[in-house]
PDB file of C-alpha atoms in Angstrom:
ATOM      1  CA  UNK A   3      95.308-205.084 114.589  1.00  0.00           C
ATOM      2  CA  UNK A   4      97.510-204.739 117.646  1.00  0.00           C
ATOM      3  CA  UNK A   5      96.719-201.148 118.631  1.00  0.00           C
ATOM      4  CA  UNK A   6      92.966-201.065 119.207  1.00  0.00           C
ATOM      5  CA  UNK A   7      93.394-199.368 122.564  1.00  0.00           C
ATOM      6  CA  UNK A   8      94.274-196.083 120.826  1.00  0.00           C
ATOM      7  CA  UNK A   9      91.039-195.893 118.834  1.00  0.00           C
ATOM      8  CA  UNK A  10      87.507-195.485 120.025  1.00  0.00           C
ATOM      9  CA  UNK A  11      85.622-198.508 118.789  1.00  0.00           C
ATOM     10  CA  UNK A  12      82.320-196.884 119.749  1.00  0.00           C
ATOM     11  CA  UNK A  13      83.097-193.792 117.678  1.00  0.00           C
ATOM     12  CA  UNK A  14      84.032-195.940 114.679  1.00  0.00           C
ATOM     13  CA  UNK A  15      80.817-197.922 114.960  1.00  0.00           C
ATOM     14  CA  UNK A  16      78.826-194.704 115.342  1.00  0.00           C
ATOM     15  CA  UNK A  17      80.433-193.222 112.261  1.00  0.00           C
ATOM     16  CA  UNK A  18      79.624-196.362 110.293  1.00  0.00           C
ATOM     17  CA  UNK A  19      75.981-196.222 111.406  1.00  0.00           C
ATOM     18  CA  UNK A  20      75.782-192.524 110.494  1.00  0.00           C
ATOM     19  CA  UNK A  21      77.204-193.186 107.023  1.00  0.00           C
ATOM     20  CA  UNK A  22      74.742-196.044 106.476  1.00  0.00           C
ATOM     21  CA  UNK A  23      71.853-193.791 107.591  1.00  0.00           C
ATOM     22  CA  UNK A  24      72.957-190.960 105.291  1.00  0.00           C
ATOM     23  CA  UNK A  25      73.418-193.276 102.320  1.00  0.00           C
ATOM     24  CA  UNK A  26      69.989-194.792 102.873  1.00  0.00           C
ATOM     25  CA  UNK A  27      68.366-191.355 102.845  1.00  0.00           C
ATOM     26  CA  UNK A  28      70.385-189.924  99.985  1.00  0.00           C
ATOM     27  CA  UNK A  29      72.236-186.638  99.875  1.00  0.00           C
ATOM     28  CA  UNK A  30      69.531-184.774  97.942  1.00  0.00           C
ATOM     29  CA  UNK A  31      66.910-185.714 100.518  1.00  0.00           C
ATOM     30  CA  UNK A  32      69.250-184.721 103.347  1.00  0.00           C
ATOM     31  CA  UNK A  33      69.994-181.340 101.767  1.00  0.00           C
ATOM     32  CA  UNK A  34      66.301-180.661 101.221  1.00  0.00           C
ATOM     33  CA  UNK A  35      65.414-181.604 104.804  1.00  0.00           C
ATOM     34  CA  UNK A  36      68.188-179.462 106.298  1.00  0.00           C
ATOM     35  CA  UNK A  37      67.331-176.445 104.156  1.00  0.00           C
ATOM     36  CA  UNK A  38      63.598-176.746 104.922  1.00  0.00           C
ATOM     37  CA  UNK A  39      64.146-177.000 108.681  1.00  0.00           C
ATOM     38  CA  UNK A  40      66.619-174.131 108.704  1.00  0.00           C
ATOM     39  CA  UNK A  41      64.234-171.978 106.651  1.00  0.00           C
ATOM     40  CA  UNK A  42      61.428-172.749 109.074  1.00  0.00           C
ATOM     41  CA  UNK A  43      63.609-171.779 112.027  1.00  0.00           C
ATOM     42  CA  UNK A  44      64.689-168.556 110.312  1.00  0.00           C
ATOM     43  CA  UNK A  45      61.144-167.597 109.400  1.00  0.00           C
ATOM     44  CA  UNK A  46      59.552-168.386 112.759  1.00  0.00           C
ATOM     45  CA  UNK A  47      62.380-167.273 115.070  1.00  0.00           C
ATOM     46  CA  UNK A  48      62.390-163.807 113.512  1.00  0.00           C
ATOM     47  CA  UNK A  49      58.781-163.413 114.590  1.00  0.00           C
ATOM     48  CA  UNK A  50      59.719-163.852 118.242  1.00  0.00           C
ATOM     49  CA  UNK A  51      60.060-160.483 119.946  1.00  0.00           C
ATOM     50  CA  UNK A  52      63.721-159.819 120.716  1.00  0.00           C
ATOM     51  CA  UNK A  53      65.178-162.332 118.244  1.00  0.00           C
ATOM     52  CA  UNK A  54      67.083-161.047 115.222  1.00  0.00           C
ATOM     53  CA  UNK A  55      68.437-163.143 112.378  1.00  0.00           C
ATOM     54  CA  UNK A  56      72.224-162.738 112.222  1.00  0.00           C
ATOM     55  CA  UNK A  57      73.080-165.012 109.281  1.00  0.00           C
ATOM     56  CA  UNK A  58      75.372-163.300 106.765  1.00  0.00           C
ATOM     57  CA  UNK A  59      72.497-163.489 104.284  1.00  0.00           C
ATOM     58  CA  UNK A  60      70.479-161.258 106.615  1.00  0.00           C
ATOM     59  CA  UNK A  61      72.944-158.472 105.801  1.00  0.00           C
ATOM     60  CA  UNK A  62      73.087-159.285 102.098  1.00  0.00           C
ATOM     61  CA  UNK A  63      76.317-161.281 102.427  1.00  0.00           C
ATOM     62  CA  UNK A  64      74.853-164.691 101.599  1.00  0.00           C
ATOM     63  CA  UNK A  65      76.541-165.114  98.238  1.00  0.00           C
ATOM     64  CA  UNK A  66      76.776-168.869  98.729  1.00  0.00           C
ATOM     65  CA  UNK A  67      73.178-169.254  99.819  1.00  0.00           C
ATOM     66  CA  UNK A  68      71.825-170.193 103.196  1.00  0.00           C
ATOM     67  CA  UNK A  69      73.130-173.214 105.050  1.00  0.00           C
ATOM     68  CA  UNK A  70      71.596-175.366 107.751  1.00  0.00           C
ATOM     69  CA  UNK A  71      73.230-173.239 110.446  1.00  0.00           C
ATOM     70  CA  UNK A  72      71.002-170.448 111.719  1.00  0.00           C
ATOM     71  CA  UNK A  73      72.623-167.640 113.706  1.00  0.00           C
ATOM     72  CA  UNK A  74      70.338-165.665 116.014  1.00  0.00           C
ATOM     73  CA  UNK A  75      71.078-162.467 117.900  1.00  0.00           C
ATOM     74  CA  UNK A  76      69.231-162.828 121.203  1.00  0.00           C
ATOM     75  CA  UNK A  77      70.833-159.947 123.129  1.00  0.00           C
ATOM     76  CA  UNK A  78      67.364-158.484 123.752  1.00  0.00           C
ATOM     77  CA  UNK A  79      66.427-161.712 125.551  1.00  0.00           C
ATOM     78  CA  UNK A  80      69.361-161.547 127.958  1.00  0.00           C
ATOM     79  CA  UNK A  81      72.080-162.757 125.609  1.00  0.00           C
ATOM     80  CA  UNK A  82      73.098-166.008 124.020  1.00  0.00           C
ATOM     81  CA  UNK A  83      74.398-167.601 127.233  1.00  0.00           C
ATOM     82  CA  UNK A  84      71.137-167.013 129.100  1.00  0.00           C
ATOM     83  CA  UNK A  85      68.987-168.230 126.214  1.00  0.00           C
ATOM     84  CA  UNK A  86      71.287-171.226 125.689  1.00  0.00           C
ATOM     85  CA  UNK A  87      70.875-172.168 129.366  1.00  0.00           C
ATOM     86  CA  UNK A  88      67.093-171.754 129.234  1.00  0.00           C
ATOM     87  CA  UNK A  89      66.857-173.903 126.124  1.00  0.00           C
ATOM     88  CA  UNK A  90      69.112-176.544 127.699  1.00  0.00           C
ATOM     89  CA  UNK A  91      66.726-176.740 130.668  1.00  0.00           C
ATOM     90  CA  UNK A  92      63.958-177.380 128.119  1.00  0.00           C
ATOM     91  CA  UNK A  93      66.145-180.110 126.563  1.00  0.00           C
ATOM     92  CA  UNK A  94      66.723-178.132 123.359  1.00  0.00           C
ATOM     93  CA  UNK A  95      70.284-178.541 122.138  1.00  0.00           C
ATOM     94  CA  UNK A  96      71.771-175.449 120.506  1.00  0.00           C
ATOM     95  CA  UNK A  97      75.165-173.807 120.677  1.00  0.00           C
ATOM     96  CA  UNK A  98      76.651-170.377 120.997  1.00  0.00           C
ATOM     97  CA  UNK A  99      79.081-168.677 118.680  1.00  0.00           C
ATOM     98  CA  UNK A 100      81.271-166.053 120.362  1.00  0.00           C
ATOM     99  CA  UNK A 101      82.633-163.193 118.242  1.00  0.00           C
ATOM    100  CA  UNK A 102      86.122-164.734 118.333  1.00  0.00           C
ATOM    101  CA  UNK A 103      84.924-167.793 116.434  1.00  0.00           C
ATOM    102  CA  UNK A 104      84.214-165.614 113.397  1.00  0.00           C
ATOM    103  CA  UNK A 105      86.501-162.706 114.232  1.00  0.00           C
ATOM    104  CA  UNK A 106      86.506-160.911 110.884  1.00  0.00           C
ATOM    105  CA  UNK A 107      82.760-161.170 110.292  1.00  0.00           C
ATOM    106  CA  UNK A 108      81.821-160.438 113.912  1.00  0.00           C
ATOM    107  CA  UNK A 109      84.120-157.427 114.054  1.00  0.00           C
ATOM    108  CA  UNK A 110      82.918-156.000 110.748  1.00  0.00           C
ATOM    109  CA  UNK A 111      79.247-156.501 111.633  1.00  0.00           C
ATOM    110  CA  UNK A 112      79.698-155.773 115.380  1.00  0.00           C
ATOM    111  CA  UNK A 113      78.082-159.063 116.385  1.00  0.00           C
ATOM    112  CA  UNK A 114      77.594-160.223 119.962  1.00  0.00           C
ATOM    113  CA  UNK A 115      77.781-163.877 120.971  1.00  0.00           C
ATOM    114  CA  UNK A 116      75.107-165.528 118.851  1.00  0.00           C
ATOM    115  CA  UNK A 117      72.795-168.457 119.401  1.00  0.00           C
ATOM    116  CA  UNK A 118      73.752-171.150 116.887  1.00  0.00           C
ATOM    117  CA  UNK A 119      70.958-173.442 115.705  1.00  0.00           C
ATOM    118  CA  UNK A 120      72.110-176.285 113.469  1.00  0.00           C
ATOM    119  CA  UNK A 121      69.330-177.950 111.527  1.00  0.00           C
ATOM    120  CA  UNK A 122      70.070-181.619 110.885  1.00  0.00           C
ATOM    121  CA  UNK A 123      68.454-184.297 108.787  1.00  0.00           C
ATOM    122  CA  UNK A 124      67.678-186.252 111.930  1.00  0.00           C
ATOM    123  CA  UNK A 125      65.930-183.280 113.552  1.00  0.00           C
ATOM    124  CA  UNK A 126      62.191-183.245 113.148  1.00  0.00           C
ATOM    125  CA  UNK A 127      59.229-180.892 113.456  1.00  0.00           C
ATOM    126  CA  UNK A 128      58.989-181.567 117.192  1.00  0.00           C
ATOM    127  CA  UNK A 129      62.573-180.332 117.619  1.00  0.00           C
ATOM    128  CA  UNK A 130      61.797-177.132 115.721  1.00  0.00           C
ATOM    129  CA  UNK A 131      58.627-176.588 117.759  1.00  0.00           C
ATOM    130  CA  UNK A 132      60.514-177.101 121.048  1.00  0.00           C
ATOM    131  CA  UNK A 133      63.093-174.514 119.974  1.00  0.00           C
ATOM    132  CA  UNK A 134      60.414-171.983 119.023  1.00  0.00           C
ATOM    133  CA  UNK A 135      58.521-172.562 122.283  1.00  0.00           C
ATOM    134  CA  UNK A 136      61.737-172.041 124.216  1.00  0.00           C
ATOM    135  CA  UNK A 137      62.517-168.792 122.406  1.00  0.00           C
ATOM    136  CA  UNK A 138      58.980-167.547 122.980  1.00  0.00           C
ATOM    137  CA  UNK A 139      59.270-168.395 126.684  1.00  0.00           C
ATOM    138  CA  UNK A 140      62.530-166.432 126.902  1.00  0.00           C
ATOM    139  CA  UNK A 141      60.810-163.478 125.225  1.00  0.00           C
ATOM    140  CA  UNK A 142      57.931-163.661 127.735  1.00  0.00           C
ATOM    141  CA  UNK A 143      60.375-163.819 130.641  1.00  0.00           C
ATOM    142  CA  UNK A 144      62.184-160.674 129.513  1.00  0.00           C
ATOM    143  CA  UNK A 145      58.904-158.703 129.468  1.00  0.00           C
ATOM    144  CA  UNK A 146      58.194-159.491 133.129  1.00  0.00           C
TER     145      UNK A 146
END
C-alpha cells in the first residue's frame, strides 16, 4: 500500500469495469456476438470491389476456426496504410498488420500489410456499417 505511484489506478479501475461487464454478459454471449460481427464483416467486406479476405481460413488454413479478427487485403484500394487513414478520418478504428508481425504466414502466403478489423462484444451494428461505408468509399475513390 506504499507504492501506488508505480501502478495506474485508472487502468486497474478500467480492467475491473471490463471484467464486470464481461461477467454480466457471459462468455457464451460474448463469443456469439464476436463471431456474428466478424462473420458479417467477412461476408460484406468481400463484396466491396478491391477488398480480399486474407484470413488463414480464406486459404484453407483455418483449422482452428475463424476468430473475431478479420484480415483484409486492401492493396487494390491503395494499401492498408491509406485505407487505415481514410477509415480513421471517418472515426472507424481498425489496425494494420505488417508482414513482419506474422512473418512465417505472410512470407509463405506472400501477404502485404493487411487491414486488421477486430470485432468486439462492445461493437455494434452501427460500427460494422461505418466500416463497410468507409471501405466502399475507398473503393469509389480508387475508381476516380
